[in-house]
Short mmCIF file of C-alpha atoms in Angstrom, two decimals:
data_model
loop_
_atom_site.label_atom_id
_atom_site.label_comp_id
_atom_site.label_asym_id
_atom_site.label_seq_id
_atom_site.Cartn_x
_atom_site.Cartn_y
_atom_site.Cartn_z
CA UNK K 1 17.76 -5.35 27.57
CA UNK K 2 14.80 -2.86 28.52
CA UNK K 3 15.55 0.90 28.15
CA UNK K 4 13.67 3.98 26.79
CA UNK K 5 14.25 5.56 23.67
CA UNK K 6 13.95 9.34 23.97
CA UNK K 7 14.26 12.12 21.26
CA UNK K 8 14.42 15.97 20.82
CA UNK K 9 12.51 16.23 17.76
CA UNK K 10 9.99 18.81 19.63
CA UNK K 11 12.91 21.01 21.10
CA UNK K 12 14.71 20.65 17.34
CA UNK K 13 11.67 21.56 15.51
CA UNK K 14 11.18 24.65 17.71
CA UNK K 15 14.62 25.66 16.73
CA UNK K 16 13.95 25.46 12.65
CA UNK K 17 11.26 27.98 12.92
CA UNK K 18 8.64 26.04 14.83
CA UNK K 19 8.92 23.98 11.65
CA UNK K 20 5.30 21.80 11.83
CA UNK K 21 5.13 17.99 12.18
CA UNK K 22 3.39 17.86 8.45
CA UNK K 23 6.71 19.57 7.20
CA UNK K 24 9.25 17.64 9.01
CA UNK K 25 7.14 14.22 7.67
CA UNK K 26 7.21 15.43 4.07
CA UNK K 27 11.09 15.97 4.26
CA UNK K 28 11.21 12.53 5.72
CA UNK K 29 8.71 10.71 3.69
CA UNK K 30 6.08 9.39 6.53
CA UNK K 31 2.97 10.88 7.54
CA UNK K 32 2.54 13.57 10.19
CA UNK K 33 1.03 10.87 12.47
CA UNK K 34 4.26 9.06 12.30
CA UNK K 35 6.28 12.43 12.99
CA UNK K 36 3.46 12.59 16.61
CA UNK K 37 4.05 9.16 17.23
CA UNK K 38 7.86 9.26 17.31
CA UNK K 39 8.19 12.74 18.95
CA UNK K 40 5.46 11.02 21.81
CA UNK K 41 8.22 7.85 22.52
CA UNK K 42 5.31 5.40 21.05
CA UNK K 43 6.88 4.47 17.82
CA UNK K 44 10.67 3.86 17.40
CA UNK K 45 11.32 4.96 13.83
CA UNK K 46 13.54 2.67 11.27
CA UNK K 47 17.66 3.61 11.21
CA UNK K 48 17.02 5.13 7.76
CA UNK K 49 13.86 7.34 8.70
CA UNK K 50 16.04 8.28 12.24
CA UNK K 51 19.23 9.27 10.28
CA UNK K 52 16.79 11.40 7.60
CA UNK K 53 15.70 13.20 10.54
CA UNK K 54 19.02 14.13 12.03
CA UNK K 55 19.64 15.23 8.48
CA UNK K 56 16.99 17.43 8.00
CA UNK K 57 18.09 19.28 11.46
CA UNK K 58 21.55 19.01 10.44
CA UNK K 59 22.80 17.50 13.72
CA UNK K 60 23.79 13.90 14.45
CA UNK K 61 21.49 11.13 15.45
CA UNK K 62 22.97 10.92 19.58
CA UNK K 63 21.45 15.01 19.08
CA UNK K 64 18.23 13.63 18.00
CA UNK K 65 17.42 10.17 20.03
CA UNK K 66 19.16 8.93 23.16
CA UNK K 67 18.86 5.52 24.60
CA UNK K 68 18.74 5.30 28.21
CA UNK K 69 19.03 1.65 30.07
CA UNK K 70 15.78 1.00 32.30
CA UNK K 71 16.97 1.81 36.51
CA UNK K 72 19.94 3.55 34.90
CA UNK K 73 19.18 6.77 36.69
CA UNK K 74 18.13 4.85 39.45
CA UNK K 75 21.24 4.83 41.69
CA UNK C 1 -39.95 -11.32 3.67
CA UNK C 2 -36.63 -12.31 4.76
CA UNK C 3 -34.72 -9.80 2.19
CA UNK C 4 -37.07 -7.18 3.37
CA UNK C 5 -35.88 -7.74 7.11
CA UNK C 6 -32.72 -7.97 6.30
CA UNK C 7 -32.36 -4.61 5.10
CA UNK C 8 -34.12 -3.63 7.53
CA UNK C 9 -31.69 -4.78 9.76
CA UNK C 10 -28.54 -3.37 7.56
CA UNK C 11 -29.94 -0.10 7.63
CA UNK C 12 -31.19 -0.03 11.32
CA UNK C 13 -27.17 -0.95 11.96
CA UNK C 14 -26.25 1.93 9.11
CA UNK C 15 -28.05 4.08 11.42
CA UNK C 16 -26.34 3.51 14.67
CA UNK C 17 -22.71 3.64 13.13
CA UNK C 18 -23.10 6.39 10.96
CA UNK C 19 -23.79 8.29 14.11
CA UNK C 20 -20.51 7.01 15.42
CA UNK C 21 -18.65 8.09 12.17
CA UNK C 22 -20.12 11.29 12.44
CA UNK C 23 -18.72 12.44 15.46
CA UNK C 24 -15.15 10.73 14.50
CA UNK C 25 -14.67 12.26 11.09
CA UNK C 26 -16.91 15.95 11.58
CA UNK C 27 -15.70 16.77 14.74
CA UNK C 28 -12.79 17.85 14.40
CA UNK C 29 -11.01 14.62 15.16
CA UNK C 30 -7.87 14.39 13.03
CA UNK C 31 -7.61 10.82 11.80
CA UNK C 32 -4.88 8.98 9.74
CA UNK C 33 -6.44 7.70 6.15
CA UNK C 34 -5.66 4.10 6.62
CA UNK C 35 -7.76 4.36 9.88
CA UNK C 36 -10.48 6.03 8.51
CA UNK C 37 -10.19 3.14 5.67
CA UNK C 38 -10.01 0.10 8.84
CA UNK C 39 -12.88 2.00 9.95
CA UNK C 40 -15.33 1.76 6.75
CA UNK C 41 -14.47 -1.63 6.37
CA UNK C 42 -15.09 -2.82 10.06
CA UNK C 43 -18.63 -0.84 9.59
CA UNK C 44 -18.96 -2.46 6.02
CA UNK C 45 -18.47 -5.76 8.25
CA UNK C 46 -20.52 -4.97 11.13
CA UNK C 47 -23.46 -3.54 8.43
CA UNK C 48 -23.91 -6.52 6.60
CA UNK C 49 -22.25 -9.71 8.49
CA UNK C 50 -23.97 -8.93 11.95
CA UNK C 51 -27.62 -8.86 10.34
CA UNK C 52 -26.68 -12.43 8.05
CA UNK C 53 -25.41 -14.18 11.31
CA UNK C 54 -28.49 -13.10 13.19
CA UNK C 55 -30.73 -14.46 10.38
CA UNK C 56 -28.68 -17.83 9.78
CA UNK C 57 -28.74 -17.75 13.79
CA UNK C 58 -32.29 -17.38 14.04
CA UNK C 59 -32.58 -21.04 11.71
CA UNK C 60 -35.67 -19.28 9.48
CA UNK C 61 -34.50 -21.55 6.65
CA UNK C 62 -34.27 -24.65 8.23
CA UNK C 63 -38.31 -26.12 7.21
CA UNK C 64 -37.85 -24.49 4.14
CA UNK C 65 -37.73 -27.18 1.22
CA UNK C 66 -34.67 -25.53 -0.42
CA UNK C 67 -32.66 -24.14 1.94
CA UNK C 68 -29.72 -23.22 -0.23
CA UNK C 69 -31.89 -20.75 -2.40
CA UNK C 70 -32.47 -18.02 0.80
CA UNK C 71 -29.40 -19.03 2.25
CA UNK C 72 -27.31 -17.85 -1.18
CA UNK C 73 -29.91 -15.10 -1.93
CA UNK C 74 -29.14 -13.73 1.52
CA UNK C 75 -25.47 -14.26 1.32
CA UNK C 76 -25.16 -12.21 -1.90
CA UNK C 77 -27.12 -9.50 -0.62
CA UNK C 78 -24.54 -9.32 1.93
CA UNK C 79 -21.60 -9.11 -0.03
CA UNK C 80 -23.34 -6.76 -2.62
CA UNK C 81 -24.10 -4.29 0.18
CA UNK C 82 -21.00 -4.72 2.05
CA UNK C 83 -19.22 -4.23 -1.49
CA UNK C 84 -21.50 -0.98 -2.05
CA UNK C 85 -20.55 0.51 1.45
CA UNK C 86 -16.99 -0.11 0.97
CA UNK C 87 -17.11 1.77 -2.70
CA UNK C 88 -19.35 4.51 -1.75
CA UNK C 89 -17.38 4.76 1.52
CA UNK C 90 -14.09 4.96 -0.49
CA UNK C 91 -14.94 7.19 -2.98
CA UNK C 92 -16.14 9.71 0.01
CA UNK C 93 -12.94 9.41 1.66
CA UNK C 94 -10.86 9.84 -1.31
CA UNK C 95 -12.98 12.85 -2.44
CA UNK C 96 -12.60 14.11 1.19
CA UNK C 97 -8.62 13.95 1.55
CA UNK C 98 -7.26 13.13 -2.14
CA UNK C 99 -3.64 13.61 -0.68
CA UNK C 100 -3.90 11.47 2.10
CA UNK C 101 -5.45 9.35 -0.23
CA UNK C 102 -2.15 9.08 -2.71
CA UNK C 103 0.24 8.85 0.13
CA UNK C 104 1.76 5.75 -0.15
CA UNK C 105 2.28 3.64 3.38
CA UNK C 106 5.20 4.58 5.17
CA UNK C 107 7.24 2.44 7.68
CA UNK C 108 4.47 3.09 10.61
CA UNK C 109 2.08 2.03 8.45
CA UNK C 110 3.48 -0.82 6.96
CA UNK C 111 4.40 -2.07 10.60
CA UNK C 112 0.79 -1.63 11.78
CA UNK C 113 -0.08 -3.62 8.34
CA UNK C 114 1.93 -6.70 9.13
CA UNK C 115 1.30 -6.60 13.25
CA UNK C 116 -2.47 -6.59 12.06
CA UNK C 117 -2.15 -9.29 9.14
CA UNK C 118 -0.10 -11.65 11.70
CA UNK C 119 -2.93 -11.31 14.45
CA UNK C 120 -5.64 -11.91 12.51
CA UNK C 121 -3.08 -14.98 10.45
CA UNK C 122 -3.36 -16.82 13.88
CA UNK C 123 -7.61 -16.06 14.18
CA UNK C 124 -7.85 -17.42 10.83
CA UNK C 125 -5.81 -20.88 11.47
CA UNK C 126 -7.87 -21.13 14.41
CA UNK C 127 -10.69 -20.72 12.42
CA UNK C 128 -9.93 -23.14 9.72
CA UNK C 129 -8.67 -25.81 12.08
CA UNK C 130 -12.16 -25.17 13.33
CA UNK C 131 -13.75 -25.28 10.23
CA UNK C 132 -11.84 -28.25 8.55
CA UNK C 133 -10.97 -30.19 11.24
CA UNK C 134 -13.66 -30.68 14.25
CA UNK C 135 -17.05 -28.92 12.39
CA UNK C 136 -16.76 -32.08 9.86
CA UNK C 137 -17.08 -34.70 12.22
CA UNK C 138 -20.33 -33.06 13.84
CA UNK C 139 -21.97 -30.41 11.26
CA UNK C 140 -22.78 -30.61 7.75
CA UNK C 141 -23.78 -28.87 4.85
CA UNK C 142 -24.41 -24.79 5.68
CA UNK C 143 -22.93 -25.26 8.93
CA UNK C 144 -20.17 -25.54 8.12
CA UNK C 145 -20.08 -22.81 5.02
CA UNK C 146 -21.31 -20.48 7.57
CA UNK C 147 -18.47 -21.49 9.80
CA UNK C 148 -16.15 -20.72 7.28
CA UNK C 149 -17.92 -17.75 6.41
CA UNK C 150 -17.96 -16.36 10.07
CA UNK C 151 -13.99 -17.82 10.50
CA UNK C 152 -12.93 -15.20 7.57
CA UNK C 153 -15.38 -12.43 8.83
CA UNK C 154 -13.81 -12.79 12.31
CA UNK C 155 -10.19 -12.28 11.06
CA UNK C 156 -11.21 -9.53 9.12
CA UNK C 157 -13.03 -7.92 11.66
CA UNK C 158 -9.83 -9.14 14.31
CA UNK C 159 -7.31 -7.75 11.36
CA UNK C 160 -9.09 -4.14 11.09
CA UNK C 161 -9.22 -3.63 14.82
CA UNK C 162 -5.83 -4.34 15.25
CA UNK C 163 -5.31 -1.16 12.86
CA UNK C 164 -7.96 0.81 14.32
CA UNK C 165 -6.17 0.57 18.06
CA UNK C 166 -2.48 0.71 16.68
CA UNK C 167 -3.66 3.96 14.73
CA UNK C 168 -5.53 5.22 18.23
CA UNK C 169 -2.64 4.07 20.50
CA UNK C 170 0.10 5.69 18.21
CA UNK C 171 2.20 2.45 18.36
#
């Protein structure tokens, strides 16, 4: 089943005090290339490292990454 | 005269990549560690292995009445460069960015790891079926250690690309 994983780890780090990508990967425990990759949609993070992040932002994980079914917008 | 050409050749090469590193790692260019270090080693590769092929290519020690003794001289010059690039080369980069440096792998990196190790699992089979297989039937002798040789350069060389363009592509 094709779909697109999207996340809101830009809009959720601008709400923590523009808190940087370097920071967010330390809290995390993966690089700051890792932290650019997921926020750009190229790498989908594990369900541990996905969960951490929701944690560090204190929301769920539906607040951080939503899954959206490919031609579900479509019509 | 043959070692004297062929570091000749490895530093003519040196030459031409370190011009390429240059711009990569002093301008500004923010790259991940574990590229920089799939980096070194494909330029460690293309340094040394590039300039051996070329002479074992070019059949100089064919007419010579013991081929083995250039042919092993010139393959452990080889390594012993490659292996002094790759130490001088890490030593740099650890100097350069000693916390980058400690940071162990994390899930990315381990992913890019094991897609890069599985690619260059399937150029090496190829390679040995190659090598084990067909060569014997046809080749002999440093044929076929060359074949070998060039089988494991290849999935090196396949292995640290795959690295290099995960790193570039973000994947």
């Amino acid at each position: 089943m094709d779909g697109i994983l999207s996340n809101q780890i830009r809009t959720l780090r601008f709400h923590h005090g523009e808190m940087s990508q370097s920071e967010l990967g330390q809290r995390i425990g993966v690089t700051r290339q890792t932290i650019a990759a997921i926020e750009a949609g190229k790498y989908s993070p594990s369900l541990e490292a996905a969960f951490r992040i929701a944690e560090v932002f204190g929301v769920s994980l539906s607040d951080v990454f939503q899954w959206e079914r490919a031609g579900s917008g479509a019509g | 005269m043959f070692g004297i050409l062929h570091v000749m050749l490895v530093l003519l090469d040196i030459e031409s990549m370190w011009f390429y590193i240059a711009i990569h790692l002093k301008g500004g260019i923010v790259m991940p560690y574990r590229e920089k270090i799939a980096w070194l080693s494909l330029i460690a590769m293309g340094v040394t292995f590039v300039p051996y092929f070329a002479i074992v290519a070019s059949g100089r020690f064919a007419d010579n009445p013991l081929p083995n003794l250039p042919l092993m001289a010139c393959f452990a010059a080889t390594t012993i460069t490659q292996m002094i690039i790759l130490g001088v080369g890490h030593l740099y980069l650890r100097s350069a960015s000693p916390e980058d440096a400690r940071t162990p792998p994390d899930e990315r990196d381990r992913a890019i790891t094991q897609r890069a190790m599985t690619t260059a699992y399937y150029a090496l089979m190829a390679g040995v079926i190659l090598v084990g297989c067909i060569m014997p039937f046809k080749q002999v002798g440093w044929s076929i250690v060359n074949a070998a040789i060039l089988s494991i350069v290849l999935a090196e060389i396949i292995h640290y690309s795959v690295v290099v363009v995960s790193y570039r592509r973000q994947v």
